[in-house]
mmCIF file with all atom_site columns, C-alpha atoms in Angstrom:
data_model
loop_
_atom_site.group_PDB
_atom_site.id
_atom_site.type_symbol
_atom_site.label_atom_id
_atom_site.label_alt_id
_atom_site.label_comp_id
_atom_site.label_asym_id
_atom_site.label_entity_id
_atom_site.label_seq_id
_atom_site.pdbx_PDB_ins_code
_atom_site.Cartn_x
_atom_site.Cartn_y
_atom_site.Cartn_z
_atom_site.occupancy
_atom_site.B_iso_or_equiv
_atom_site.pdbx_formal_charge
_atom_site.auth_seq_id
_atom_site.auth_comp_id
_atom_site.auth_asym_id
_atom_site.auth_atom_id
_atom_site.pdbx_PDB_model_num
ATOM 1   C CA . MET A 1 1   ? -23.731 7.715   -12.358 1.00 70.00 ? 6   MET A CA 1
ATOM 2   C CA . ASN A 1 2   ? -26.333 7.554   -9.635  1.00 75.00 ? 7   ASN A CA 1
ATOM 3   C CA . PRO A 1 3   ? -26.024 5.288   -6.557  1.00 74.00 ? 8   PRO A CA 1
ATOM 4   C CA . GLY A 1 4   ? -28.718 2.902   -7.828  1.00 78.00 ? 9   GLY A CA 1
ATOM 5   C CA . ASP A 1 5   ? -26.871 2.263   -11.095 1.00 82.00 ? 10  ASP A CA 1
ATOM 6   C CA . ALA A 1 6   ? -23.618 1.768   -9.192  1.00 80.00 ? 11  ALA A CA 1
ATOM 7   C CA . GLN A 1 7   ? -25.240 -0.793  -6.905  1.00 82.00 ? 12  GLN A CA 1
ATOM 8   C CA . LEU A 1 8   ? -26.744 -2.675  -9.858  1.00 84.00 ? 13  LEU A CA 1
ATOM 9   C CA . ARG A 1 9   ? -23.385 -2.745  -11.617 1.00 85.00 ? 14  ARG A CA 1
ATOM 10  C CA . ALA A 1 10  ? -21.667 -4.038  -8.454  1.00 85.00 ? 15  ALA A CA 1
ATOM 11  C CA . GLN A 1 11  ? -24.371 -6.668  -7.855  1.00 84.00 ? 16  GLN A CA 1
ATOM 12  C CA . SER A 1 12  ? -23.939 -7.942  -11.405 1.00 85.00 ? 17  SER A CA 1
ATOM 13  C CA . GLU A 1 13  ? -20.331 -8.858  -10.530 1.00 85.00 ? 18  GLU A CA 1
ATOM 14  C CA . LEU A 1 14  ? -21.127 -10.763 -7.313  1.00 85.00 ? 19  LEU A CA 1
ATOM 15  C CA . GLN A 1 15  ? -20.191 -14.425 -7.122  1.00 85.00 ? 20  GLN A CA 1
ATOM 16  C CA . SER A 1 16  ? -22.231 -17.095 -5.365  1.00 87.00 ? 21  SER A CA 1
ATOM 17  C CA . GLY A 1 17  ? -22.104 -16.712 -1.590  1.00 86.00 ? 22  GLY A CA 1
ATOM 18  C CA . GLU A 1 18  ? -20.882 -13.137 -1.856  1.00 87.00 ? 23  GLU A CA 1
ATOM 19  C CA . SER A 1 19  ? -22.797 -10.281 -0.252  1.00 86.00 ? 24  SER A CA 1
ATOM 20  C CA . LEU A 1 20  ? -22.378 -6.581  -0.875  1.00 87.00 ? 25  LEU A CA 1
ATOM 21  C CA . TYR A 1 21  ? -21.348 -4.436  2.122   1.00 88.00 ? 26  TYR A CA 1
ATOM 22  C CA . TRP A 1 22  ? -20.792 -1.101  0.387   1.00 88.00 ? 27  TRP A CA 1
ATOM 23  C CA . THR A 1 23  ? -20.851 0.343   -3.090  1.00 89.00 ? 28  THR A CA 1
ATOM 24  C CA . GLY A 1 24  ? -19.999 3.794   -4.382  1.00 86.00 ? 29  GLY A CA 1
ATOM 25  C CA . THR A 1 25  ? -18.695 5.724   -7.325  1.00 85.00 ? 30  THR A CA 1
ATOM 26  C CA . ALA A 1 26  ? -15.491 7.597   -7.912  1.00 80.00 ? 31  ALA A CA 1
ATOM 27  C CA . ASP A 1 27  ? -15.573 11.370  -7.813  1.00 81.00 ? 32  ASP A CA 1
ATOM 28  C CA . PRO A 1 28  ? -14.469 12.262  -11.352 1.00 84.00 ? 33  PRO A CA 1
ATOM 29  C CA . ARG A 1 29  ? -13.339 15.728  -10.237 1.00 85.00 ? 34  ARG A CA 1
ATOM 30  C CA . ARG A 1 30  ? -10.875 14.240  -7.730  1.00 81.00 ? 35  ARG A CA 1
ATOM 31  C CA . ALA A 1 31  ? -9.480  11.934  -10.425 1.00 79.00 ? 36  ALA A CA 1
ATOM 32  C CA . ALA A 1 32  ? -9.044  14.900  -12.781 1.00 85.00 ? 37  ALA A CA 1
ATOM 33  C CA . ILE A 1 33  ? -7.233  16.917  -10.111 1.00 85.00 ? 38  ILE A CA 1
ATOM 34  C CA . ALA A 1 34  ? -4.904  13.986  -9.434  1.00 81.00 ? 39  ALA A CA 1
ATOM 35  C CA . ALA A 1 35  ? -3.979  13.921  -13.148 1.00 84.00 ? 40  ALA A CA 1
ATOM 36  C CA . LEU A 1 36  ? -3.049  17.624  -13.331 1.00 88.00 ? 41  LEU A CA 1
ATOM 37  C CA . PRO A 1 37  ? 0.701   17.155  -12.663 1.00 87.00 ? 42  PRO A CA 1
ATOM 38  C CA . ALA A 1 38  ? 0.959   14.848  -15.676 1.00 84.00 ? 43  ALA A CA 1
ATOM 39  C CA . SER A 1 39  ? -0.785  17.374  -17.896 1.00 89.00 ? 44  SER A CA 1
ATOM 40  C CA . ILE A 1 40  ? 1.658   20.078  -16.858 1.00 90.00 ? 45  ILE A CA 1
ATOM 41  C CA . PHE A 1 41  ? 4.498   17.883  -18.193 1.00 87.00 ? 46  PHE A CA 1
ATOM 42  C CA . GLY A 1 42  ? 2.599   17.518  -21.470 1.00 89.00 ? 47  GLY A CA 1
ATOM 43  C CA . VAL A 1 43  ? 2.638   21.254  -22.217 1.00 92.00 ? 48  VAL A CA 1
ATOM 44  C CA . PRO A 1 44  ? 6.379   21.614  -22.894 1.00 92.00 ? 49  PRO A CA 1
ATOM 45  C CA . PHE A 1 45  ? 6.431   18.199  -24.594 1.00 89.00 ? 50  PHE A CA 1
ATOM 46  C CA . ALA A 1 46  ? 3.691   19.194  -27.049 1.00 92.00 ? 51  ALA A CA 1
ATOM 47  C CA . ALA A 1 47  ? 5.135   22.699  -27.460 1.00 93.00 ? 52  ALA A CA 1
ATOM 48  C CA . PHE A 1 48  ? 8.557   21.295  -28.374 1.00 93.00 ? 53  PHE A CA 1
ATOM 49  C CA . ALA A 1 49  ? 6.972   18.836  -30.830 1.00 92.00 ? 54  ALA A CA 1
ATOM 50  C CA . LEU A 1 50  ? 5.024   21.682  -32.454 1.00 93.00 ? 55  LEU A CA 1
ATOM 51  C CA . PHE A 1 51  ? 8.177   23.812  -32.620 1.00 94.00 ? 56  PHE A CA 1
ATOM 52  C CA . TRP A 1 52  ? 10.107  20.903  -34.167 1.00 90.00 ? 57  TRP A CA 1
ATOM 53  C CA . ILE A 1 53  ? 7.398   20.297  -36.794 1.00 91.00 ? 58  ILE A CA 1
ATOM 54  C CA . SER A 1 54  ? 7.320   24.002  -37.643 1.00 91.00 ? 59  SER A CA 1
ATOM 55  C CA . GLN A 1 55  ? 11.093  24.265  -37.991 1.00 90.00 ? 60  GLN A CA 1
ATOM 56  C CA . ALA A 1 56  ? 11.337  21.038  -39.986 1.00 86.00 ? 61  ALA A CA 1
ATOM 57  C CA . TYR A 1 57  ? 8.620   22.306  -42.327 1.00 87.00 ? 62  TYR A CA 1
ATOM 58  C CA . HIS A 1 58  ? 10.381  25.620  -42.900 1.00 85.00 ? 63  HIS A CA 1
ATOM 59  C CA . ALA A 1 59  ? 13.739  23.943  -43.451 1.00 81.00 ? 64  ALA A CA 1
ATOM 60  C CA . THR A 1 60  ? 12.445  21.316  -45.868 1.00 80.00 ? 65  THR A CA 1
ATOM 61  C CA . SER A 1 61  ? 10.264  23.748  -47.824 1.00 77.00 ? 66  SER A CA 1
ATOM 62  C CA . ALA A 1 62  ? 13.220  26.128  -48.246 1.00 73.00 ? 67  ALA A CA 1
ATOM 63  C CA . MET A 1 63  ? 15.415  23.199  -49.338 1.00 71.00 ? 68  MET A CA 1
ATOM 64  C CA . SER A 1 64  ? 12.880  21.937  -51.872 1.00 67.00 ? 69  SER A CA 1
ATOM 65  C CA . LYS A 1 65  ? 12.321  25.438  -53.315 1.00 68.00 ? 70  LYS A CA 1
ATOM 66  C CA . SER A 1 66  ? 16.016  26.085  -53.787 1.00 65.00 ? 71  SER A CA 1
ATOM 67  C CA . SER A 1 67  ? 16.685  22.726  -55.376 1.00 63.00 ? 72  SER A CA 1
ATOM 68  C CA . ASN A 1 68  ? 14.741  20.874  -58.012 1.00 66.00 ? 73  ASN A CA 1
ATOM 69  C CA . ASN A 1 69  ? 16.176  17.424  -57.417 1.00 65.00 ? 74  ASN A CA 1
ATOM 70  C CA . ALA A 1 70  ? 14.085  14.527  -56.145 1.00 65.00 ? 75  ALA A CA 1
ATOM 71  C CA . PHE A 1 71  ? 16.398  13.945  -53.158 1.00 63.00 ? 76  PHE A CA 1
ATOM 72  C CA . ALA A 1 72  ? 15.571  17.373  -51.691 1.00 64.00 ? 77  ALA A CA 1
ATOM 73  C CA . LYS A 1 73  ? 11.859  16.922  -52.354 1.00 66.00 ? 78  LYS A CA 1
ATOM 74  C CA . GLY A 1 74  ? 11.999  13.601  -50.458 1.00 67.00 ? 79  GLY A CA 1
ATOM 75  C CA . PHE A 1 75  ? 12.643  15.540  -47.280 1.00 70.00 ? 80  PHE A CA 1
ATOM 76  C CA . ALA A 1 76  ? 9.210   17.179  -47.583 1.00 73.00 ? 81  ALA A CA 1
ATOM 77  C CA . VAL A 1 77  ? 7.728   14.388  -45.445 1.00 78.00 ? 82  VAL A CA 1
ATOM 78  C CA . PHE A 1 78  ? 10.282  15.016  -42.667 1.00 79.00 ? 83  PHE A CA 1
ATOM 79  C CA . PRO A 1 79  ? 7.938   17.248  -40.545 1.00 84.00 ? 84  PRO A CA 1
ATOM 80  C CA . ILE A 1 80  ? 5.423   14.395  -40.362 1.00 87.00 ? 85  ILE A CA 1
ATOM 81  C CA . PHE A 1 81  ? 7.814   12.489  -38.069 1.00 89.00 ? 86  PHE A CA 1
ATOM 82  C CA . GLY A 1 82  ? 7.005   15.002  -35.310 1.00 88.00 ? 87  GLY A CA 1
ATOM 83  C CA . VAL A 1 83  ? 3.258   14.362  -35.428 1.00 92.00 ? 88  VAL A CA 1
ATOM 84  C CA . PRO A 1 84  ? 3.307   11.253  -33.164 1.00 93.00 ? 89  PRO A CA 1
ATOM 85  C CA . PHE A 1 85  ? 5.204   13.259  -30.519 1.00 92.00 ? 90  PHE A CA 1
ATOM 86  C CA . LEU A 1 86  ? 2.670   16.075  -30.801 1.00 93.00 ? 91  LEU A CA 1
ATOM 87  C CA . LEU A 1 87  ? -0.190  13.595  -30.378 1.00 94.00 ? 92  LEU A CA 1
ATOM 88  C CA . VAL A 1 88  ? 1.456   12.070  -27.297 1.00 93.00 ? 93  VAL A CA 1
ATOM 89  C CA . GLY A 1 89  ? 1.943   15.552  -25.843 1.00 92.00 ? 94  GLY A CA 1
ATOM 90  C CA . LEU A 1 90  ? -1.689  16.456  -26.486 1.00 93.00 ? 95  LEU A CA 1
ATOM 91  C CA . GLY A 1 91  ? -2.783  13.149  -24.922 1.00 92.00 ? 96  GLY A CA 1
ATOM 92  C CA . VAL A 1 92  ? -0.761  13.925  -21.803 1.00 92.00 ? 97  VAL A CA 1
ATOM 93  C CA . ILE A 1 93  ? -2.187  17.460  -21.664 1.00 93.00 ? 98  ILE A CA 1
ATOM 94  C CA . LEU A 1 94  ? -5.677  15.957  -21.793 1.00 93.00 ? 99  LEU A CA 1
ATOM 95  C CA . ALA A 1 95  ? -4.915  13.486  -18.949 1.00 91.00 ? 100 ALA A CA 1
ATOM 96  C CA . PRO A 1 96  ? -7.332  15.257  -16.555 1.00 91.00 ? 101 PRO A CA 1
ATOM 97  C CA . LEU A 1 97  ? -10.121 14.898  -19.127 1.00 91.00 ? 102 LEU A CA 1
ATOM 98  C CA . TRP A 1 98  ? -9.401  11.169  -19.574 1.00 87.00 ? 103 TRP A CA 1
ATOM 99  C CA . ALA A 1 99  ? -9.290  10.728  -15.774 1.00 84.00 ? 104 ALA A CA 1
ATOM 100 C CA . PHE A 1 100 ? -12.582 12.617  -15.412 1.00 87.00 ? 105 PHE A CA 1
ATOM 101 C CA . LEU A 1 101 ? -14.282 10.450  -18.037 1.00 84.00 ? 106 LEU A CA 1
ATOM 102 C CA . LYS A 1 102 ? -12.882 7.242   -16.522 1.00 82.00 ? 107 LYS A CA 1
ATOM 103 C CA . GLY A 1 103 ? -13.842 8.358   -13.012 1.00 79.00 ? 108 GLY A CA 1
ATOM 104 C CA . GLY A 1 104 ? -17.421 8.946   -14.126 1.00 80.00 ? 109 GLY A CA 1
ATOM 105 C CA . ASN A 1 105 ? -17.681 5.259   -15.089 1.00 84.00 ? 110 ASN A CA 1
ATOM 106 C CA . THR A 1 106 ? -15.894 3.759   -12.077 1.00 87.00 ? 111 THR A CA 1
ATOM 107 C CA . VAL A 1 107 ? -17.733 1.814   -9.377  1.00 89.00 ? 112 VAL A CA 1
ATOM 108 C CA . TYR A 1 108 ? -16.155 0.645   -6.142  1.00 90.00 ? 113 TYR A CA 1
ATOM 109 C CA . ALA A 1 109 ? -17.559 -2.134  -3.988  1.00 90.00 ? 114 ALA A CA 1
ATOM 110 C CA . VAL A 1 110 ? -16.639 -3.939  -0.783  1.00 90.00 ? 115 VAL A CA 1
ATOM 111 C CA . THR A 1 111 ? -18.103 -7.402  -0.306  1.00 89.00 ? 116 THR A CA 1
ATOM 112 C CA . ASN A 1 112 ? -17.627 -10.084 2.316   1.00 88.00 ? 117 ASN A CA 1
ATOM 113 C CA . GLN A 1 113 ? -14.916 -11.629 0.087   1.00 88.00 ? 118 GLN A CA 1
ATOM 114 C CA . ARG A 1 114 ? -13.109 -8.839  -1.814  1.00 90.00 ? 119 ARG A CA 1
ATOM 115 C CA . VAL A 1 115 ? -12.724 -5.218  -2.862  1.00 89.00 ? 120 VAL A CA 1
ATOM 116 C CA . VAL A 1 116 ? -13.997 -4.704  -6.413  1.00 90.00 ? 121 VAL A CA 1
ATOM 117 C CA . ILE A 1 117 ? -13.167 -1.884  -8.830  1.00 89.00 ? 122 ILE A CA 1
ATOM 118 C CA . ILE A 1 118 ? -15.324 -1.809  -11.969 1.00 88.00 ? 123 ILE A CA 1
ATOM 119 C CA . THR A 1 119 ? -14.338 0.619   -14.739 1.00 87.00 ? 124 THR A CA 1
ATOM 120 C CA . GLY A 1 120 ? -16.071 1.302   -18.039 1.00 80.00 ? 125 GLY A CA 1
ATOM 121 C CA . SER A 1 121 ? -19.668 0.945   -19.086 1.00 74.00 ? 126 SER A CA 1
ATOM 122 C CA . SER A 1 122 ? -20.003 -1.182  -22.210 1.00 76.00 ? 127 SER A CA 1
ATOM 123 C CA . ASN A 1 123 ? -16.501 -2.696  -22.039 1.00 82.00 ? 128 ASN A CA 1
ATOM 124 C CA . ARG A 1 124 ? -16.035 -3.386  -18.347 1.00 83.00 ? 129 ARG A CA 1
ATOM 125 C CA . SER A 1 125 ? -12.806 -4.004  -16.554 1.00 86.00 ? 130 SER A CA 1
ATOM 126 C CA . VAL A 1 126 ? -13.111 -5.634  -13.131 1.00 87.00 ? 131 VAL A CA 1
ATOM 127 C CA . LYS A 1 127 ? -10.246 -5.677  -10.625 1.00 88.00 ? 132 LYS A CA 1
ATOM 128 C CA . SER A 1 128 ? -10.660 -7.712  -7.454  1.00 87.00 ? 133 SER A CA 1
ATOM 129 C CA . LEU A 1 129 ? -8.576  -7.647  -4.286  1.00 86.00 ? 134 LEU A CA 1
ATOM 130 C CA . THR A 1 130 ? -9.043  -10.543 -1.895  1.00 86.00 ? 135 THR A CA 1
ATOM 131 C CA . PRO A 1 131 ? -7.972  -10.375 1.767   1.00 87.00 ? 136 PRO A CA 1
ATOM 132 C CA . ALA A 1 132 ? -4.796  -12.288 0.823   1.00 85.00 ? 137 ALA A CA 1
ATOM 133 C CA . ASP A 1 133 ? -3.910  -9.578  -1.740  1.00 85.00 ? 138 ASP A CA 1
ATOM 134 C CA . ILE A 1 134 ? -4.079  -6.691  0.746   1.00 85.00 ? 139 ILE A CA 1
ATOM 135 C CA . VAL A 1 135 ? -0.862  -5.771  2.567   1.00 86.00 ? 140 VAL A CA 1
ATOM 136 C CA . SER A 1 136 ? -1.785  -2.365  4.013   1.00 87.00 ? 141 SER A CA 1
ATOM 137 C CA . ILE A 1 137 ? -4.502  0.259   3.841   1.00 88.00 ? 142 ILE A CA 1
ATOM 138 C CA . ASP A 1 138 ? -3.931  4.022   3.973   1.00 90.00 ? 143 ASP A CA 1
ATOM 139 C CA . HIS A 1 139 ? -6.462  6.782   3.624   1.00 89.00 ? 144 HIS A CA 1
ATOM 140 C CA . ARG A 1 140 ? -6.670  10.540  3.354   1.00 90.00 ? 145 ARG A CA 1
ATOM 141 C CA . GLU A 1 141 ? -9.736  12.316  4.698   1.00 90.00 ? 146 GLU A CA 1
ATOM 142 C CA . ARG A 1 142 ? -10.829 15.807  3.703   1.00 90.00 ? 147 ARG A CA 1
ATOM 143 C CA . PRO A 1 143 ? -12.788 18.145  6.032   1.00 92.00 ? 148 PRO A CA 1
ATOM 144 C CA . ASP A 1 144 ? -16.106 17.161  4.398   1.00 89.00 ? 149 ASP A CA 1
ATOM 145 C CA . GLY A 1 145 ? -15.576 13.450  5.243   1.00 87.00 ? 150 GLY A CA 1
ATOM 146 C CA . SER A 1 146 ? -14.693 12.430  1.703   1.00 87.00 ? 151 SER A CA 1
ATOM 147 C CA . GLY A 1 147 ? -11.305 11.071  0.827   1.00 88.00 ? 152 GLY A CA 1
ATOM 148 C CA . ASP A 1 148 ? -9.111  8.570   -0.941  1.00 88.00 ? 153 ASP A CA 1
ATOM 149 C CA . ILE A 1 149 ? -8.041  5.067   0.016   1.00 88.00 ? 154 ILE A CA 1
ATOM 150 C CA . ALA A 1 150 ? -4.710  3.561   -1.055  1.00 88.00 ? 155 ALA A CA 1
ATOM 151 C CA . ILE A 1 151 ? -4.447  -0.216  -0.774  1.00 88.00 ? 156 ILE A CA 1
ATOM 152 C CA . THR A 1 152 ? -0.958  -1.685  -1.014  1.00 86.00 ? 157 THR A CA 1
ATOM 153 C CA . THR A 1 153 ? -1.091  -5.160  -2.517  1.00 85.00 ? 158 THR A CA 1
ATOM 154 C CA . ASN A 1 154 ? 1.325   -8.062  -2.468  1.00 81.00 ? 159 ASN A CA 1
ATOM 155 C CA . ALA A 1 155 ? 1.796   -7.745  -6.250  1.00 76.00 ? 160 ALA A CA 1
ATOM 156 C CA . VAL A 1 156 ? 5.276   -6.576  -7.244  1.00 74.00 ? 161 VAL A CA 1
ATOM 157 C CA . VAL A 1 157 ? 6.408   -4.669  -10.340 1.00 75.00 ? 162 VAL A CA 1
ATOM 158 C CA . ARG A 1 158 ? 10.032  -4.927  -11.444 1.00 76.00 ? 163 ARG A CA 1
ATOM 159 C CA . THR A 1 159 ? 11.588  -2.067  -13.399 1.00 76.00 ? 164 THR A CA 1
ATOM 160 C CA . ASN A 1 160 ? 15.295  -1.274  -13.931 1.00 77.00 ? 165 ASN A CA 1
ATOM 161 C CA . ASN A 1 161 ? 16.586  -3.563  -11.162 1.00 75.00 ? 166 ASN A CA 1
ATOM 162 C CA . MET A 1 162 ? 14.060  -2.128  -8.702  1.00 76.00 ? 167 MET A CA 1
ATOM 163 C CA . THR A 1 163 ? 10.927  -3.677  -7.276  1.00 76.00 ? 168 THR A CA 1
ATOM 164 C CA . SER A 1 164 ? 7.905   -1.871  -5.928  1.00 75.00 ? 169 SER A CA 1
ATOM 165 C CA . GLN A 1 165 ? 4.581   -3.017  -4.593  1.00 78.00 ? 170 GLN A CA 1
ATOM 166 C CA . VAL A 1 166 ? 1.455   -2.255  -6.574  1.00 81.00 ? 171 VAL A CA 1
ATOM 167 C CA . LYS A 1 167 ? -0.954  0.226   -4.992  1.00 83.00 ? 172 LYS A CA 1
ATOM 168 C CA . VAL A 1 168 ? -4.623  0.424   -5.869  1.00 84.00 ? 173 VAL A CA 1
ATOM 169 C CA . ALA A 1 169 ? -6.467  3.678   -5.203  1.00 83.00 ? 174 ALA A CA 1
ATOM 170 C CA . LEU A 1 170 ? -10.121 4.313   -4.522  1.00 85.00 ? 175 LEU A CA 1
ATOM 171 C CA . CYS A 1 171 ? -10.463 8.047   -5.266  1.00 84.00 ? 176 CYS A CA 1
ATOM 172 C CA . GLY A 1 172 ? -13.183 10.412  -4.176  1.00 83.00 ? 177 GLY A CA 1
ATOM 173 C CA . ILE A 1 173 ? -15.022 8.209   -1.659  1.00 85.00 ? 178 ILE A CA 1
ATOM 174 C CA . PRO A 1 174 ? -17.765 10.314  -0.014  1.00 83.00 ? 179 PRO A CA 1
ATOM 175 C CA . ASN A 1 175 ? -17.694 8.538   3.378   1.00 85.00 ? 180 ASN A CA 1
ATOM 176 C CA . VAL A 1 176 ? -14.085 7.438   3.543   1.00 88.00 ? 181 VAL A CA 1
ATOM 177 C CA . LYS A 1 177 ? -13.965 6.397   7.249   1.00 89.00 ? 182 LYS A CA 1
ATOM 178 C CA . GLN A 1 178 ? -16.859 3.967   6.849   1.00 89.00 ? 183 GLN A CA 1
ATOM 179 C CA . VAL A 1 179 ? -15.314 2.380   3.766   1.00 89.00 ? 184 VAL A CA 1
ATOM 180 C CA . VAL A 1 180 ? -11.847 2.150   5.354   1.00 89.00 ? 185 VAL A CA 1
ATOM 181 C CA . GLN A 1 181 ? -13.366 0.288   8.306   1.00 89.00 ? 186 GLN A CA 1
ATOM 182 C CA . GLN A 1 182 ? -15.014 -2.202  5.955   1.00 88.00 ? 187 GLN A CA 1
ATOM 183 C CA . VAL A 1 183 ? -11.779 -2.737  4.001   1.00 88.00 ? 188 VAL A CA 1
ATOM 184 C CA . ILE A 1 184 ? -9.868  -3.210  7.278   1.00 86.00 ? 189 ILE A CA 1
ATOM 185 C CA . GLN A 1 185 ? -12.494 -5.712  8.418   1.00 85.00 ? 190 GLN A CA 1
ATOM 186 C CA . LEU A 1 186 ? -12.077 -7.565  5.127   1.00 83.00 ? 191 LEU A CA 1
ATOM 187 C CA . HIS A 1 187 ? -8.286  -7.445  5.541   1.00 81.00 ? 192 HIS A CA 1
ATOM 188 C CA . THR A 1 188 ? -8.511  -9.037  9.017   1.00 81.00 ? 193 THR A CA 1
ATOM 189 C CA . GLN A 1 189 ? -10.212 -12.045 7.420   1.00 73.00 ? 194 GLN A CA 1
ATOM 190 C CA . ARG A 1 190 ? -6.847  -12.814 5.840   1.00 60.00 ? 195 ARG A CA 1
ATOM 191 C CA . PRO A 1 191 ? -5.905  -16.422 6.549   1.00 58.00 ? 196 PRO A CA 1
ATOM 192 C CA . ALA A 1 192 ? -2.829  -16.943 8.717   1.00 52.00 ? 197 ALA A CA 1
ATOM 193 C CA . ALA A 1 193 ? 0.217   -18.014 6.713   1.00 49.00 ? 198 ALA A CA 1
#
């Protein structure tokens, strides 16, 4: 996506009285690299599912050949139960591809009122962070000036008797220092509690 299209997409989401400070796109390559650890987990998962399907097929075909009763032939569908696990494994292996495709359709924007993350092209998803939502801002800068921004929000997720704050990432920002300064400036507009 070119910068002009990204700016048009961000402007289409502006509310009345809102002005655009910065807009940019995600670097799909950075998103794909970030998804690599997940895909590594998918390899043994898919391999085990494929092994299980293969072994179940051999066992059920041998059982149905040696016996002519309907009960033994009913087990012929048993290998099919491994297919969902194989599909999940393949989906996890392809996580970098999904992240690359999603990253190619992601637009980031900083306005005078919020940080906006727009994903998708025809079916858009818009996530907004107001100054009241932002707890902290961290960033990582690479030697070329690009980097990633992690915004910790006041939203909390509860899982297994544990709570953790939700983090929102802006990945592959070409001029990360400039954008961090604008997000910090937006964060300082936070009303006193």
